[in-house]
Short mmCIF file of C-alpha atoms and ligand atoms in Angstrom, two decimals:
data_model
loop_
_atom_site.label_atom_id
_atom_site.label_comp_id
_atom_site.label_asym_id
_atom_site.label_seq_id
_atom_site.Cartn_x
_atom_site.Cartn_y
_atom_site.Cartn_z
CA UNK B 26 -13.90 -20.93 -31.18
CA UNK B 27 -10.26 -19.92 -31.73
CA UNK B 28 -8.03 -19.71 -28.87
CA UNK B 29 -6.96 -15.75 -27.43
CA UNK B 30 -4.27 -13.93 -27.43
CA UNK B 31 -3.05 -13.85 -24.04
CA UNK B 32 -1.17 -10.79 -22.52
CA UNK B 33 0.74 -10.14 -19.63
CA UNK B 34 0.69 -7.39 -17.25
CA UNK B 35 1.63 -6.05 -14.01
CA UNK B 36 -0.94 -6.83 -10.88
CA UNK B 37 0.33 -4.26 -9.15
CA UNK B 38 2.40 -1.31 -9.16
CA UNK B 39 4.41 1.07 -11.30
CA UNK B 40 3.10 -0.40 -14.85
CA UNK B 41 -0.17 -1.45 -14.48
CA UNK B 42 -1.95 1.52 -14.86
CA UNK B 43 -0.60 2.74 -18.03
CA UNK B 44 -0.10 -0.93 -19.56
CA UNK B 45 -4.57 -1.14 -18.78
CA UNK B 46 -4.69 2.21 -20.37
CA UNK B 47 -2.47 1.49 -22.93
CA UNK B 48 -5.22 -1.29 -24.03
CA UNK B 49 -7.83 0.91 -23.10
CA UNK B 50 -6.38 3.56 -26.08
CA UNK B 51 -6.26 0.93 -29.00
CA UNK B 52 -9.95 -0.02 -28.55
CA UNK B 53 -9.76 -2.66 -26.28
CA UNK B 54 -12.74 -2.84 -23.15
CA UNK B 55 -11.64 -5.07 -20.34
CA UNK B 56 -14.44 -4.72 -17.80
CA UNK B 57 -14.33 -5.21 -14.13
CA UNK B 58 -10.78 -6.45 -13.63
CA UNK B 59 -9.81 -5.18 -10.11
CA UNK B 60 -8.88 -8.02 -8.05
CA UNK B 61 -9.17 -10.49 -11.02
CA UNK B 62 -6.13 -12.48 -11.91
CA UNK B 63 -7.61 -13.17 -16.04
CA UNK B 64 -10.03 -11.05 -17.48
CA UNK B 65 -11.20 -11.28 -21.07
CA UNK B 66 -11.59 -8.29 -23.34
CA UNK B 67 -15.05 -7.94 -24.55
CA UNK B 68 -14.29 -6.35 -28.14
CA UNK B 69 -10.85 -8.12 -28.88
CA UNK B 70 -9.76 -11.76 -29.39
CA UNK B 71 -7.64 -11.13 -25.91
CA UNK B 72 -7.36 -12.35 -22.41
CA UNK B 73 -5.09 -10.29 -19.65
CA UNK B 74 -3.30 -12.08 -17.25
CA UNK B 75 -2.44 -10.14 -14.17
CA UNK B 76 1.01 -11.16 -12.53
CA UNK B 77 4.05 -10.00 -10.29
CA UNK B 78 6.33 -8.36 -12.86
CA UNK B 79 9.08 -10.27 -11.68
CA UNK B 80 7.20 -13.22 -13.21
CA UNK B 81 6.40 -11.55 -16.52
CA UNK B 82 9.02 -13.08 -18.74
CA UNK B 83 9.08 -16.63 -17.47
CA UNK B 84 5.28 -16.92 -18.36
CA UNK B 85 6.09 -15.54 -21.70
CA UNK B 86 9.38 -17.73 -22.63
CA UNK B 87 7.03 -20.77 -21.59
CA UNK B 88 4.36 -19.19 -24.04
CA UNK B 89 1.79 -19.41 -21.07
CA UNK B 90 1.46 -15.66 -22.06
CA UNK B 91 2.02 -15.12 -25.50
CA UNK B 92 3.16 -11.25 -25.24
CA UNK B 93 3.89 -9.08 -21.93
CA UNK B 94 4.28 -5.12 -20.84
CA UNK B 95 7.22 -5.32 -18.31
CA UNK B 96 10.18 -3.25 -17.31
CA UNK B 97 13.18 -3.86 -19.80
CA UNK B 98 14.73 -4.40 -16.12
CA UNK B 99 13.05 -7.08 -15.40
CA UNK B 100 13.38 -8.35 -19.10
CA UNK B 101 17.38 -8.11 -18.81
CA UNK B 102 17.67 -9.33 -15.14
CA UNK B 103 15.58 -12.81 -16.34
CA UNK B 104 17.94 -12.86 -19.45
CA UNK B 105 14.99 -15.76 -20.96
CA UNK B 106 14.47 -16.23 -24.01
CA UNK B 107 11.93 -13.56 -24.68
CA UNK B 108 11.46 -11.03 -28.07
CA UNK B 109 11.38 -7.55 -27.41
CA UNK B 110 9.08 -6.61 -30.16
CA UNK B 111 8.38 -2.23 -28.62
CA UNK B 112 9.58 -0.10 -26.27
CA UNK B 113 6.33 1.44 -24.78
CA UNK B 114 7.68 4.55 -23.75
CA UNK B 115 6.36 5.24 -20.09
CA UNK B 116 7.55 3.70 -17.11
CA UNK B 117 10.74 4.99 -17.11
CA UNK B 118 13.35 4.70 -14.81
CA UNK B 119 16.52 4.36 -14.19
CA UNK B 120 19.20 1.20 -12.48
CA UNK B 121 21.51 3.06 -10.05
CA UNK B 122 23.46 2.80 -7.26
CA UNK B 123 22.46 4.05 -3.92
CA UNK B 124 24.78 5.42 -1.58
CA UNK B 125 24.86 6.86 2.05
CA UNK B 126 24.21 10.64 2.06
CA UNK B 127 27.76 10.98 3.68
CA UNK B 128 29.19 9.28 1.46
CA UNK B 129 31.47 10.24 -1.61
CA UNK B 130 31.76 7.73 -4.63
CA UNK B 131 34.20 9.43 -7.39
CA UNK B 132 35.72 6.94 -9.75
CA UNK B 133 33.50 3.60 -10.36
CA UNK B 134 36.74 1.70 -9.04
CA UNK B 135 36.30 2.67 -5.81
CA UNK B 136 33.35 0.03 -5.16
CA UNK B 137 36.61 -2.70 -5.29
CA UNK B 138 35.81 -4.40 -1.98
CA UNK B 139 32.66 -3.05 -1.16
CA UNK B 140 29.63 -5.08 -0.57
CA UNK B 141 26.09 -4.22 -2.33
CA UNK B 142 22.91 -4.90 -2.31
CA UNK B 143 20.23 -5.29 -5.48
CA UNK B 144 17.07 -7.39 -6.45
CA UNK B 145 19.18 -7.21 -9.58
CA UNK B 146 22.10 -9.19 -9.14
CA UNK B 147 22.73 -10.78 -12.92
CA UNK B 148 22.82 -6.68 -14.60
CA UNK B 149 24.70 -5.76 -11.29
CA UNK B 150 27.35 -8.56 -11.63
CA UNK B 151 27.91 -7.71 -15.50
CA UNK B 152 28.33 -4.01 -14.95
CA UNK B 153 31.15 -4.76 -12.38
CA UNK B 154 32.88 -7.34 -14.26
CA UNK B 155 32.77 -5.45 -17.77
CA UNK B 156 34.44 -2.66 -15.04
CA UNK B 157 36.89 -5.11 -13.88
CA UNK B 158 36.01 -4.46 -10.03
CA UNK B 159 35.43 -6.99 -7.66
CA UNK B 160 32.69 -6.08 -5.21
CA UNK B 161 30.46 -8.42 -3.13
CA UNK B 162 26.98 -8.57 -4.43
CA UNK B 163 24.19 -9.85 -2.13
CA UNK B 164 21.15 -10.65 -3.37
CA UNK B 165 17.34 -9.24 -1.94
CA UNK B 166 14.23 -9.84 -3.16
CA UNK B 167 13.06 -6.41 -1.36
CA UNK B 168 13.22 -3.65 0.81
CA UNK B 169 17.53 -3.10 -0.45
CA UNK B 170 17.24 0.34 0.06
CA UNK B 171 17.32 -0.26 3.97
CA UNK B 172 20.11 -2.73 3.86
CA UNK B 173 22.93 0.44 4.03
CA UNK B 174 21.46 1.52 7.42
CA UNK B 175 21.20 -2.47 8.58
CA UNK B 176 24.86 -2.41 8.01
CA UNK B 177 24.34 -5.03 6.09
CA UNK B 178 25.74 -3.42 2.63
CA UNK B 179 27.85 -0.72 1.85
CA UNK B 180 25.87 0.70 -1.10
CA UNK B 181 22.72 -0.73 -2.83
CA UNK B 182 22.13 -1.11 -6.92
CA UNK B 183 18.00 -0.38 -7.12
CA UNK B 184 15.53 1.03 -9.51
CA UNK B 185 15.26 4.89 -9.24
CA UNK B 186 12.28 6.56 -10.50
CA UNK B 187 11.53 10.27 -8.52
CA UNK B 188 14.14 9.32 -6.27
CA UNK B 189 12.00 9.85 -2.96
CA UNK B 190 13.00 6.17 -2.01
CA UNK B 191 16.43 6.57 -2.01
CA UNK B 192 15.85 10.33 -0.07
CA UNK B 193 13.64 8.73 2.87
CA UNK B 194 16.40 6.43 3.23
CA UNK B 195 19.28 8.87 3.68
CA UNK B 196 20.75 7.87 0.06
CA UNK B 197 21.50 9.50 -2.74
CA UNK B 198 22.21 8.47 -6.24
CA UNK B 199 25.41 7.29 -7.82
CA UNK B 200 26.31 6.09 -10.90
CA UNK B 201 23.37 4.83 -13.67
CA UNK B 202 23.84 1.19 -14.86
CA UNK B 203 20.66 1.04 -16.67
CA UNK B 204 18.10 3.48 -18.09
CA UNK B 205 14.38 1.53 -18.63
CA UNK B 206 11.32 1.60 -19.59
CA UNK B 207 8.22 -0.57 -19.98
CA UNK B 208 8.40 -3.06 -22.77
CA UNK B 209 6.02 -5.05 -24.95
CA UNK B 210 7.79 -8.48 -25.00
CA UNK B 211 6.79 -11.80 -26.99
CA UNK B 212 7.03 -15.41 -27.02
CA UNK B 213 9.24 -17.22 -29.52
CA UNK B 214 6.33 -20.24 -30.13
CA UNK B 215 3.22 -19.01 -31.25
CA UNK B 216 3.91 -17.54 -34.42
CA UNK B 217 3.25 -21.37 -35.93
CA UNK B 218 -0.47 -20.38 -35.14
CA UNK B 219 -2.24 -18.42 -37.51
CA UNK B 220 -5.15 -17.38 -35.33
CA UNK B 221 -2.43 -15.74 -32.66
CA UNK B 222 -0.22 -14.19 -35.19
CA UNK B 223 -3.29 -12.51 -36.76
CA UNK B 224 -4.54 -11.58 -33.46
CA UNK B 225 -0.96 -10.30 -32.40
CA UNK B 226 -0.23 -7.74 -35.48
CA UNK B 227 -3.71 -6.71 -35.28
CA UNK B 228 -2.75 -5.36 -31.72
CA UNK B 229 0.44 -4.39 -32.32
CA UNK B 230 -0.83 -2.13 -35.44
CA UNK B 231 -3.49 -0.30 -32.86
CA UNK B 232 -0.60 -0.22 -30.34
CA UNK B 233 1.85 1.44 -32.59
CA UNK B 234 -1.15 3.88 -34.21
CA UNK B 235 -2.00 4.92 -30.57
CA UNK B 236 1.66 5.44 -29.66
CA UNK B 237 2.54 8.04 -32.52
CA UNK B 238 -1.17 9.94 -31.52
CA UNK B 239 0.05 10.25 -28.10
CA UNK B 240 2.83 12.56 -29.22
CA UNK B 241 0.88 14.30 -31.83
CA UNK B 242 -1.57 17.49 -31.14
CA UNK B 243 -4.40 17.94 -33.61
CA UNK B 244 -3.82 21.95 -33.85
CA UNK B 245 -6.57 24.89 -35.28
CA UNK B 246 -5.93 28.55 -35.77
CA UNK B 247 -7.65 31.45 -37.71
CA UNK B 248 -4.62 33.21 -39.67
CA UNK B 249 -5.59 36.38 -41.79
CA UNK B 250 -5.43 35.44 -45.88
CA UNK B 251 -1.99 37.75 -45.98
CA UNK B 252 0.59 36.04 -43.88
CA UNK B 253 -0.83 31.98 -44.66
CA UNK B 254 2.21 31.27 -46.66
CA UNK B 255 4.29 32.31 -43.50
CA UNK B 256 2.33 30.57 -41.09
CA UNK B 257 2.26 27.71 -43.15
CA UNK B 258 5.99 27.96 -43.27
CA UNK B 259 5.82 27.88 -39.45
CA UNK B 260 4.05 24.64 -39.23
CA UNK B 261 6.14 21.62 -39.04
CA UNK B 262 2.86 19.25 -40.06
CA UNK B 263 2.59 15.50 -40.41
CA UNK B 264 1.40 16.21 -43.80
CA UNK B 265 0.72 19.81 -45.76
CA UNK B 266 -1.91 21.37 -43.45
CA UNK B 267 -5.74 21.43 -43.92
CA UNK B 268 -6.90 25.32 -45.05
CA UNK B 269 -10.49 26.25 -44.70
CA UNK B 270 -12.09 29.46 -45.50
CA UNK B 271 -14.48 31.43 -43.22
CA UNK B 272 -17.73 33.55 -43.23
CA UNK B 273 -14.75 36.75 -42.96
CA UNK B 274 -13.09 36.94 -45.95
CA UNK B 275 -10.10 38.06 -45.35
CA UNK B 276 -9.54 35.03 -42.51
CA UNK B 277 -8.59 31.41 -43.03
CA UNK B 278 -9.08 28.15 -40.95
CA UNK B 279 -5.54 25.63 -40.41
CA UNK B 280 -5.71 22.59 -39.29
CA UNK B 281 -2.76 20.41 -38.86
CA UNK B 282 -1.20 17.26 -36.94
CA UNK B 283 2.07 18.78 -35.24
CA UNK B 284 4.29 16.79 -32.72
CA UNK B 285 3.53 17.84 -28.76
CA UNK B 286 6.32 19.30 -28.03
CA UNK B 287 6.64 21.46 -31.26
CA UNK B 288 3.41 22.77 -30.28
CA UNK B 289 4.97 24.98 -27.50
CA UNK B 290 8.16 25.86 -29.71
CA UNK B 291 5.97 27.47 -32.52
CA UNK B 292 3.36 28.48 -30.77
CA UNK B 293 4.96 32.70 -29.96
CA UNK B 294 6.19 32.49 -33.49
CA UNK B 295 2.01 31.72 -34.98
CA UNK B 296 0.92 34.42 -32.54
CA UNK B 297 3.26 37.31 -33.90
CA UNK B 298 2.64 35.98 -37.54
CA UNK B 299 -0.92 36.93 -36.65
CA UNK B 300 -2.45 34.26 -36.23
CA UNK B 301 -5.59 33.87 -33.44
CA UNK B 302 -7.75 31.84 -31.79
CA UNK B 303 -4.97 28.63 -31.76
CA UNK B 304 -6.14 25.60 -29.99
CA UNK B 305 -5.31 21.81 -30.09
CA UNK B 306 -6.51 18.53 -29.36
CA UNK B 307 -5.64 15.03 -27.98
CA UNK B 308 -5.46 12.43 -30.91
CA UNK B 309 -7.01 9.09 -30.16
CA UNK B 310 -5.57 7.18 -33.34
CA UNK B 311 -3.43 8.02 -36.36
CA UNK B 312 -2.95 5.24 -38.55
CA UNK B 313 -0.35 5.93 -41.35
C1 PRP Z 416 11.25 0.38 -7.22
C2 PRP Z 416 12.45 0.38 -6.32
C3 PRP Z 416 12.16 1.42 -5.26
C4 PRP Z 416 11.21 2.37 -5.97
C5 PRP Z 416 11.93 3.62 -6.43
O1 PRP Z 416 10.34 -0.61 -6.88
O2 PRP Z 416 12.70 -0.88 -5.76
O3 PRP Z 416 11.53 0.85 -4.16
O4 PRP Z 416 10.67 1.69 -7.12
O5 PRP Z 416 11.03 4.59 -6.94
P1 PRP Z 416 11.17 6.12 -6.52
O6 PRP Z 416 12.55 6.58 -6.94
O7 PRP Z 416 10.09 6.82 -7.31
O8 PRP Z 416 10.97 6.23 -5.06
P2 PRP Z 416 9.17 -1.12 -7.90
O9 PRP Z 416 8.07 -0.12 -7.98
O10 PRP Z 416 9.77 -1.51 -9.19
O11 PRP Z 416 8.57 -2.38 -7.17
P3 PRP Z 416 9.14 -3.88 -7.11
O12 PRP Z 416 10.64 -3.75 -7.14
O13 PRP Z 416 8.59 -4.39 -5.84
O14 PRP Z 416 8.59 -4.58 -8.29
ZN1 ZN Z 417 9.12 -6.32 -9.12
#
């Protein structure tokens, strides 16, 4: 038997979900995996391995994992010698730093002197130094945003995502060092395996397919035979749109593929071009 893929992804926390139901949308069934550390797929040539995120790109530059979802955070801080191969998309977020409610923080050289906190010292220490500013930068594996009130730091540098943690800690945000998102990441040595690779673009060819349906709508509407060219017009389709005829005569059928968020923009100007009944869909797949 040939030898799985293996993937990378977070145990716990901010990615997981999505990264499991990011498999989950390009065909892949991974059964009973809460509390499991390795699972294998049961329709794909795949095995997940579930690990602290932190971890993510270590396993992958030693090939342990051949590809990972992780935080393009987490892929910087590391700096290993990983392959960003996609940017996924969801998990966004941003770097930032944290400050005390009170506080005011104008110019970016006023941090000269100040001491901050961050699980992210290597992206922290780079920022200051392309700035020129010399700030004390102490280094936490958790819990920074309480190190301002400890007295232990002036300001903190910390992933911000809604922002409630820095709120419930009486900080607000600052400047943004780094916007991120989750990442699919690969190993540089497994490409010499034929097996892998094959496995590998097989995936990333779902993954890609799946990514483009998420923004797409699958859109139908009943438009009377006289305005179609208009409506047509209207439509800003993935390709020319699908046009059906009907038991009435003087109605037609579209169909079309339309980007999500061109949906809502069109959708007053279909209505007072007469057209009725409009309704979309979720698209599972669109392979181009
Ligand atoms: C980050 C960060 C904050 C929180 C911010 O932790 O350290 O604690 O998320 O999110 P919010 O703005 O929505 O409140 P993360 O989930 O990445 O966990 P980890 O640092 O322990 O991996
Ligand atoms: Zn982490």
């Amino acid at each position: 038997m040939s030898e799985n893929l293996k993937i990378a992804i977070q145990k716990k926390g901010r990615l997981n979900n999505k990264s499991m139901q990011l498999l989950k949308s390009c065909g892949i069934e991974i059964e009973n995996f809460q509390d499991r550390l390795f699972v294998t797929a049961s329709n794909f040539n795949l095995d997940v391995l579930f690990l602290r995120d932190d971890d993510i790109p270590e396993y992958v530059q030693e090939n342990v994992a051949h590809i990972g979802i992780v935080g393009e955070n987490e892929m910087l801080e590391k700096g290993l010698d990983v392959e960003p191969v996609k940017k996924l998309g969801f998990g966004k977020c941003s770097l930032m730093l944290g400050i005390p409610e009170k506080d005011e923080l104008n110019n970016i050289n006023e941090l000269e002197n100040k001491t901050i906190a961050t699980s992210y010292p290597r992206i922290l220490k780079n920022y200051l130094a392309e700035n020129k500013i010399n700030a004390k930068v102490i280094e936490l594996s958790g819990s920074v945003e309480i190190a301002p009130s400890l007295g232990v730091a002036d300001y903190i540098c910390d992933l911000v995502s809604s922002g409630n943690t820095l709120k419930l800690n009486k900080l607000k945000k600052s400047f943004n060092i780094l916007d991120s998102q989750a990442v699919l990441i690969k190993s540089k040595r497994f490409d010499n395996n034929p097996n892998l690779k094959r496995t590998f673009e097989k995936l990333l060819l779902r993954i890609e397919s799946s990514l483009k349906a998420r923004k797409s709508k699958y859109i139908m509407m009943n438009v009377p035979k006289s305005s179609l060219e208009q409506i047509i017009e209207i439509i800003p389709s993935l390709k020319s749109p699908t046009v059906l005829p009907l038991s009435n005569e003087g109605l037609v059928a579209i169909h079309a593929v339309i980007n999500e968020d061109k949906f809502w923009e069109i959708n007053e100007d279909l209505k007072k071009a007469g057209a009725s009944g409009i309704l979309s869909m979720p698209i599972e797949n669109i392979i181009l």
